PDB file of C-alpha atoms (C1' of nucleotides) in Angstrom:
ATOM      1  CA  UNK S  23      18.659  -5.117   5.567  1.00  0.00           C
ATOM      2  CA  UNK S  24      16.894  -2.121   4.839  1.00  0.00           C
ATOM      3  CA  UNK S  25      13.410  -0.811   5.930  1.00  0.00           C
ATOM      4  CA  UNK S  26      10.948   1.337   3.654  1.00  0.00           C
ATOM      5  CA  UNK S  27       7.319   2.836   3.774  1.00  0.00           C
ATOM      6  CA  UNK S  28       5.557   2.413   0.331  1.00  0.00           C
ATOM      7  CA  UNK S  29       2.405   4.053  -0.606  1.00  0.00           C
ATOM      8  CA  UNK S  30      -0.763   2.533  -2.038  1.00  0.00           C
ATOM      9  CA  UNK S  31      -3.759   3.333  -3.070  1.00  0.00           C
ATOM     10  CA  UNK S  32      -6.035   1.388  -1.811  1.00  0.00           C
ATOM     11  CA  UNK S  33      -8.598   1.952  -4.755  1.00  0.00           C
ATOM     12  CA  UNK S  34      -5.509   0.389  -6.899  1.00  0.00           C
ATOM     13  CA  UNK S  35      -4.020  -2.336  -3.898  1.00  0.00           C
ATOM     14  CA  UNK S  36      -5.163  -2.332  -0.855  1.00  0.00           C
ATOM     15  CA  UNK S  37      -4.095  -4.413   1.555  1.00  0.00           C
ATOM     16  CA  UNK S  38      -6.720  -7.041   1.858  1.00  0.00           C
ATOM     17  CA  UNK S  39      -6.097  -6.889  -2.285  1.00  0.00           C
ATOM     18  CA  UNK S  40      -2.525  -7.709  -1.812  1.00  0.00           C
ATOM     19  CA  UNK S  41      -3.722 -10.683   0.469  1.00  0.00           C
ATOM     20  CA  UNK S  42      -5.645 -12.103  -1.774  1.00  0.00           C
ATOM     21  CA  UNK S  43      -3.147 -11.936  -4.221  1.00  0.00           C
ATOM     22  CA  UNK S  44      -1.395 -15.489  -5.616  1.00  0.00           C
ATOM     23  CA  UNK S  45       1.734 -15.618  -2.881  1.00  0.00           C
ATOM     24  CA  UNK S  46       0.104 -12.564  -1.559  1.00  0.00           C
ATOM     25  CA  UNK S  47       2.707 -11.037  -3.525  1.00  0.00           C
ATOM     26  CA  UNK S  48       2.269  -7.933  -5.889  1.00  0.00           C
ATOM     27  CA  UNK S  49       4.787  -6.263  -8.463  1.00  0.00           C
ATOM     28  CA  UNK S  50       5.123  -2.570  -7.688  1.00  0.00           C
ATOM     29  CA  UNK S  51       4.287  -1.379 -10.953  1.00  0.00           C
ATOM     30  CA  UNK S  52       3.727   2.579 -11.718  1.00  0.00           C
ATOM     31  CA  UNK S  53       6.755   4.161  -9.443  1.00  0.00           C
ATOM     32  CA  UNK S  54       6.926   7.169 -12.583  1.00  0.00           C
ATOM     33  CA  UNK S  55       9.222   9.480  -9.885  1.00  0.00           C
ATOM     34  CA  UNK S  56      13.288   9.013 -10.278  1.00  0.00           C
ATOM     35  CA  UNK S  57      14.051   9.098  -6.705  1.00  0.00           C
ATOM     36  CA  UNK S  58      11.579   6.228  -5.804  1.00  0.00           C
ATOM     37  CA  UNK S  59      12.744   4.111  -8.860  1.00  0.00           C
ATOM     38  CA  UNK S  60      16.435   4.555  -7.479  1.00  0.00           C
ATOM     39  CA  UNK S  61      15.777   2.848  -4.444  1.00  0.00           C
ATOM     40  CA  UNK S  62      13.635   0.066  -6.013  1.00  0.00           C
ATOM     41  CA  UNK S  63      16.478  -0.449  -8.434  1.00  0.00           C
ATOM     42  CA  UNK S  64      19.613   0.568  -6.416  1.00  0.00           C
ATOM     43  CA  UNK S  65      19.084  -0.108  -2.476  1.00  0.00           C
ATOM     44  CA  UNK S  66      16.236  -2.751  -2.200  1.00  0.00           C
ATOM     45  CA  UNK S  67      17.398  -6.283  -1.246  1.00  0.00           C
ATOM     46  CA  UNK S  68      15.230  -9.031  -0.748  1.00  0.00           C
ATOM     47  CA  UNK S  69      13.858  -9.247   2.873  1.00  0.00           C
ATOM     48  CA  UNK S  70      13.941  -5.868   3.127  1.00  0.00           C
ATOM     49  CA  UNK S  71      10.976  -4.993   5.487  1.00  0.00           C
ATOM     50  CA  UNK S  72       8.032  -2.623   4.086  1.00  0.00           C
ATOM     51  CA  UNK S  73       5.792  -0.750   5.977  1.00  0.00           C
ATOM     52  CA  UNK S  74       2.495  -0.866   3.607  1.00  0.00           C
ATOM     53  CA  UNK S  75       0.380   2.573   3.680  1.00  0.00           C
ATOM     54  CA  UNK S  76      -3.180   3.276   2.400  1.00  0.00           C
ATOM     55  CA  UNK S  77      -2.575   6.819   0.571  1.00  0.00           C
ATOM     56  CA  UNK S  78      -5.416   9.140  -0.749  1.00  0.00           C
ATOM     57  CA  UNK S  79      -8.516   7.386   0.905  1.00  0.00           C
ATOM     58  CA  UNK S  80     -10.515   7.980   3.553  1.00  0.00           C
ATOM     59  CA  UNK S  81      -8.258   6.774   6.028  1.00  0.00           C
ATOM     60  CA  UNK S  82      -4.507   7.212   5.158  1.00  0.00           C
ATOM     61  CA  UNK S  83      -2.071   5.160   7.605  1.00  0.00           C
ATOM     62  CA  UNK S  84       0.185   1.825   7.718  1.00  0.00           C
ATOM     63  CA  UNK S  85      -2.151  -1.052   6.995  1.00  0.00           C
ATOM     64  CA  UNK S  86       0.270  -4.061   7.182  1.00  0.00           C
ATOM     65  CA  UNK S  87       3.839  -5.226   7.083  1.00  0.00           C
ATOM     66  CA  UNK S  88       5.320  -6.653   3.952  1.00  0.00           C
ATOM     67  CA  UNK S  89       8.714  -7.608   2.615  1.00  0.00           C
ATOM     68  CA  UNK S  90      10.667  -7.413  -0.740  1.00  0.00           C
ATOM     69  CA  UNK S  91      10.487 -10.657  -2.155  1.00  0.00           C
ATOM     70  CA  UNK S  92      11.890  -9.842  -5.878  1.00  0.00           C
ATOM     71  CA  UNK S  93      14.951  -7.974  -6.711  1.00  0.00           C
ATOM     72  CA  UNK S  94      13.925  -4.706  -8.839  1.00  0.00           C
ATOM     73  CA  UNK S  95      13.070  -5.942 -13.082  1.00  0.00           C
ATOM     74  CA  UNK S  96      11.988  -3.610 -15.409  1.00  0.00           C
ATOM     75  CA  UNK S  97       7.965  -2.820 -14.852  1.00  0.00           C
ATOM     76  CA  UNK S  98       5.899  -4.197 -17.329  1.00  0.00           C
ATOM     77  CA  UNK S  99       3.871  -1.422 -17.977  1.00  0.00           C
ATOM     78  CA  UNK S 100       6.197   1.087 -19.606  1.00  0.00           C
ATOM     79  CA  UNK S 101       6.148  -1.205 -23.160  1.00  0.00           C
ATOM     80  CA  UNK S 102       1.980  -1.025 -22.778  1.00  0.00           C
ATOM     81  CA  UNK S 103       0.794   1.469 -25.201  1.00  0.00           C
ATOM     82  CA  UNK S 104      -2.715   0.947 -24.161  1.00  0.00           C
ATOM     83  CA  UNK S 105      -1.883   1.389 -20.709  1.00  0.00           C
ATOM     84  CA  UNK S 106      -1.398   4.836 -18.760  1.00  0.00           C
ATOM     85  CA  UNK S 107       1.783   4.326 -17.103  1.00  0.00           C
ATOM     86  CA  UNK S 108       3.718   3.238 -21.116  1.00  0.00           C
ATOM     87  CA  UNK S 109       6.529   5.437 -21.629  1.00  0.00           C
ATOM     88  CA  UNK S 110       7.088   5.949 -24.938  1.00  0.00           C
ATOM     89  CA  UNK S 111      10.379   6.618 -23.996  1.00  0.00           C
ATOM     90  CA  UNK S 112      11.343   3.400 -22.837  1.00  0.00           C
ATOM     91  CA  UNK S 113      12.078  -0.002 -24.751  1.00  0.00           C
ATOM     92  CA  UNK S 114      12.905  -3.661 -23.705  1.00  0.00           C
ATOM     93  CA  UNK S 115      16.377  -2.839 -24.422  1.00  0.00           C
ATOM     94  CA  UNK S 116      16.801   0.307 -22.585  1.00  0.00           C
ATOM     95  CA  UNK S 117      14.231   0.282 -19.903  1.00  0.00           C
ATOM     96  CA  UNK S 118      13.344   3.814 -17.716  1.00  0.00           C
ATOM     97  CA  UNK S 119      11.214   1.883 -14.651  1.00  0.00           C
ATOM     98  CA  UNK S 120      11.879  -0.623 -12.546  1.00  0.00           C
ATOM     99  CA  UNK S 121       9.995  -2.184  -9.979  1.00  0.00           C
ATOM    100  CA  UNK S 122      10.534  -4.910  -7.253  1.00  0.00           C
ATOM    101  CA  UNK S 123       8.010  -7.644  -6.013  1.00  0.00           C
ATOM    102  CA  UNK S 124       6.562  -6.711  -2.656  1.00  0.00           C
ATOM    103  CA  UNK S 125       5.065  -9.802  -0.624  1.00  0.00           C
ATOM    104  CA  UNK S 126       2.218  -9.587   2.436  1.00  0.00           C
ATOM    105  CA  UNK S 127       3.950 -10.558   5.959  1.00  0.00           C
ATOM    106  CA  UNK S 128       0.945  -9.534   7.739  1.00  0.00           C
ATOM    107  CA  UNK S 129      -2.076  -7.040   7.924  1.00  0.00           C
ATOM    108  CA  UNK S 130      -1.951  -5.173  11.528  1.00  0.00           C
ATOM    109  CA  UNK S 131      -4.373  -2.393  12.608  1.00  0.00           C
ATOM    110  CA  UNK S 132      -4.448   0.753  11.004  1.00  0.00           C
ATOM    111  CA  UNK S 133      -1.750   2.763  12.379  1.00  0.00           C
ATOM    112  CA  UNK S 134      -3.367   5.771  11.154  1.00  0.00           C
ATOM    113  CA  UNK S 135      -1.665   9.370   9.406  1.00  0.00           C
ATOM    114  CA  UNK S 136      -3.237  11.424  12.914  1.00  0.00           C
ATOM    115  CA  UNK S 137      -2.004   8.632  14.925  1.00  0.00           C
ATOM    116  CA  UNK S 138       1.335   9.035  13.531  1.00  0.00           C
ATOM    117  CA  UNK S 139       1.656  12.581  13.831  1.00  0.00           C
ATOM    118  CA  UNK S 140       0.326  12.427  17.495  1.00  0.00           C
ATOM    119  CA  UNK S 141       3.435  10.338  18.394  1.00  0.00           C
ATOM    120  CA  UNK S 142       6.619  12.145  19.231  1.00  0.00           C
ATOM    121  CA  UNK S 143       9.138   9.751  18.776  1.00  0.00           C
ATOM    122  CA  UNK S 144       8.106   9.152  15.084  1.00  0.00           C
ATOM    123  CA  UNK S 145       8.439  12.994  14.501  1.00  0.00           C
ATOM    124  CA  UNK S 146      10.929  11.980  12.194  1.00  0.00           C
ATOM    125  CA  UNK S 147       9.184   9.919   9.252  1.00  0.00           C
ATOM    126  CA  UNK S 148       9.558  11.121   6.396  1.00  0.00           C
ATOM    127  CA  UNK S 149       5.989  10.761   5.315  1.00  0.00           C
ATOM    128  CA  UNK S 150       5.099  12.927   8.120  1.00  0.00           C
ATOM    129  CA  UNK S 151       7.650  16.388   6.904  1.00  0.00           C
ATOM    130  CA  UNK S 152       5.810  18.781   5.162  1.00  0.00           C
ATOM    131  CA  UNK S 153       5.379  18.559   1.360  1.00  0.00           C
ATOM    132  CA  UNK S 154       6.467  14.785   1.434  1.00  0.00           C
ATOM    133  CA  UNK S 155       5.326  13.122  -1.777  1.00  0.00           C
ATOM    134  CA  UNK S 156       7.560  10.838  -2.455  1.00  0.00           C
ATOM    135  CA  UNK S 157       6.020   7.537  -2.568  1.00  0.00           C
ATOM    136  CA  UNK S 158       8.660   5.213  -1.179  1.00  0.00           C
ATOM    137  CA  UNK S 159      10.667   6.091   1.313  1.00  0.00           C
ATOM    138  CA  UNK S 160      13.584   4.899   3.756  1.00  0.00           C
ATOM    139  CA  UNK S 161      12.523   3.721   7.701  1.00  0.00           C
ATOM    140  CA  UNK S 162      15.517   4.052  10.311  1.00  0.00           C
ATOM    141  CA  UNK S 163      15.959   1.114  12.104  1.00  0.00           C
ATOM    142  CA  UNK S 164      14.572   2.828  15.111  1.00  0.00           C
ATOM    143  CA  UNK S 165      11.421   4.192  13.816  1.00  0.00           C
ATOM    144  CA  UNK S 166      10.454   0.525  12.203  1.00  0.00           C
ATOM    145  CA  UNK S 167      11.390  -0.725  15.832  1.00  0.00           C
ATOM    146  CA  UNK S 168       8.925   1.785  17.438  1.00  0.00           C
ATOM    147  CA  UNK S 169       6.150   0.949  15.568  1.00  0.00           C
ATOM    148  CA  UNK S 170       6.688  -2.817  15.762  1.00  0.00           C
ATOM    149  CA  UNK S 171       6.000  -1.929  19.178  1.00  0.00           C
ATOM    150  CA  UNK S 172       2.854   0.021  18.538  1.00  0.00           C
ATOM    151  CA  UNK S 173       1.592  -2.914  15.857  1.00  0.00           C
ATOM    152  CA  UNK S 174       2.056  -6.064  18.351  1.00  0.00           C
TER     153      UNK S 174
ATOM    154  C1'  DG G   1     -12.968  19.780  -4.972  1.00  0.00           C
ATOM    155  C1'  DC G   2      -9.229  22.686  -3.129  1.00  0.00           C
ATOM    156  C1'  DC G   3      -4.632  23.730  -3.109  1.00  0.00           C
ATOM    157  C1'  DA G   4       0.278  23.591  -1.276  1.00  0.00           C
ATOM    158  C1'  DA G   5       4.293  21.517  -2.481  1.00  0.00           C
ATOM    159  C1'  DC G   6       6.911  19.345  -5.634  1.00  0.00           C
ATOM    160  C1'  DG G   7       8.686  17.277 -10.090  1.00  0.00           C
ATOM    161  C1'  DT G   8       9.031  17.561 -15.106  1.00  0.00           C
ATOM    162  C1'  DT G   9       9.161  19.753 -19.538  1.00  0.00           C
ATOM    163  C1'  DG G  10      10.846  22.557 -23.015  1.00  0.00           C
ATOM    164  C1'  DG G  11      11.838  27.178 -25.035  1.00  0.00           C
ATOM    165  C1'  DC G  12      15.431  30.236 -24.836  1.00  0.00           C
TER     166       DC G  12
ATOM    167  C1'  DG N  20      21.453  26.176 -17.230  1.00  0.00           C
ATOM    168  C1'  DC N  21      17.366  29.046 -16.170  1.00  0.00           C
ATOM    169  C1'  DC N  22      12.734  29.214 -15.157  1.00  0.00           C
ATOM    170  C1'  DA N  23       7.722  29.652 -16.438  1.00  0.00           C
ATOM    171  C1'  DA N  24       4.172  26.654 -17.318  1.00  0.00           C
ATOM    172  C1'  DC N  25       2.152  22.617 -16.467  1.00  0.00           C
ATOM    173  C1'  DG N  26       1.121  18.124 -14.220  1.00  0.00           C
ATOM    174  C1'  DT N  27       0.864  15.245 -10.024  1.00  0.00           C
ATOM    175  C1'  DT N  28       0.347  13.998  -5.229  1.00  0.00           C
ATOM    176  C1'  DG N  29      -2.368  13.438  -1.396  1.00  0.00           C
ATOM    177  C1'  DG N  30      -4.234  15.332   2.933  1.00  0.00           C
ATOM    178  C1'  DC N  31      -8.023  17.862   4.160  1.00  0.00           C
TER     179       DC N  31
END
DNA sequence: GCCAACGTTGGC
DNA sequence: GCCAACGTTGGC
């Protein structure tokens, strides 16, 4: 059981989208960075917990808890040609982008970015180094912990 | 809209 | 394999 932040922007999902959503589930489509497909494809088990953040908006923070509920499948959009996230690249048989499901647990308060930063023993988030863009990372144990304290 | 920090591309 | 040019991310 792992734990992982994954950004969203809210203009795409938010998270009032995702709970409106059939199962309020959603399929992660549009990772297009190696390092975040790896752990879609490669470490992400179901139950994993998610830590769901509103990126590039007004106000960026975690918005809700989530979970994987589907193992990673190749996204649909990379066979698309009409769509902007097709990869030419890619075919059914040999696919480049994967993607798991990711389902709502619950929405919480808006932890916010400033609130994070303001809190010392989160220091070390990776969303919070400088120059983080990656936009799904690992959670230790102990930082999800913490802020299932701050979220009660 | 700005721009720092990255990631990707492709010529060589 | 190097690296300049270009594209993207995302907070501010």
């Amino acid at each position: 059981m792992r734990y992982w932040l994954m950004k969203s922007e809210p203009s795409d999902v938010s998270i009032d989208d995702l709970a409106s959503f059939p199962n309020q589930t959603v399929d992660w489509y549009g990772v297009r960075n190696y390092q975040a497909r790896n752990f879609m494809r490669d470490q992400m088990q179901v139950g994993d917990g998610v830590l769901f953040y509103h990126s590039n908006c007004d106000e960026p923070g975690i918005a809700g808890i989530a979970r994987v509920s589907k193992l990673a499948y190749p996204d649909r959009l990379q066979f698309d040609p009409n769509h902007k996230y097709y990869d030419p690249k890619a075919t059914p048989e040999n696919p480049r982008w994967f993607n798991v499901d990711v389902q709502l647990v619950r929405k919480t308060r808006l932890l916010s970015l400033k609130e994070l930063r303001e809190t010392p023993e989160l220091a070390n988030l990776r969303i919070l180094q400088r120059g983080n863009r990656l936009s799904i990372t690992p959670v230790d144990p102990r930082d999800w912990e913490f802020i299932m304290g701050l979220l009660k």
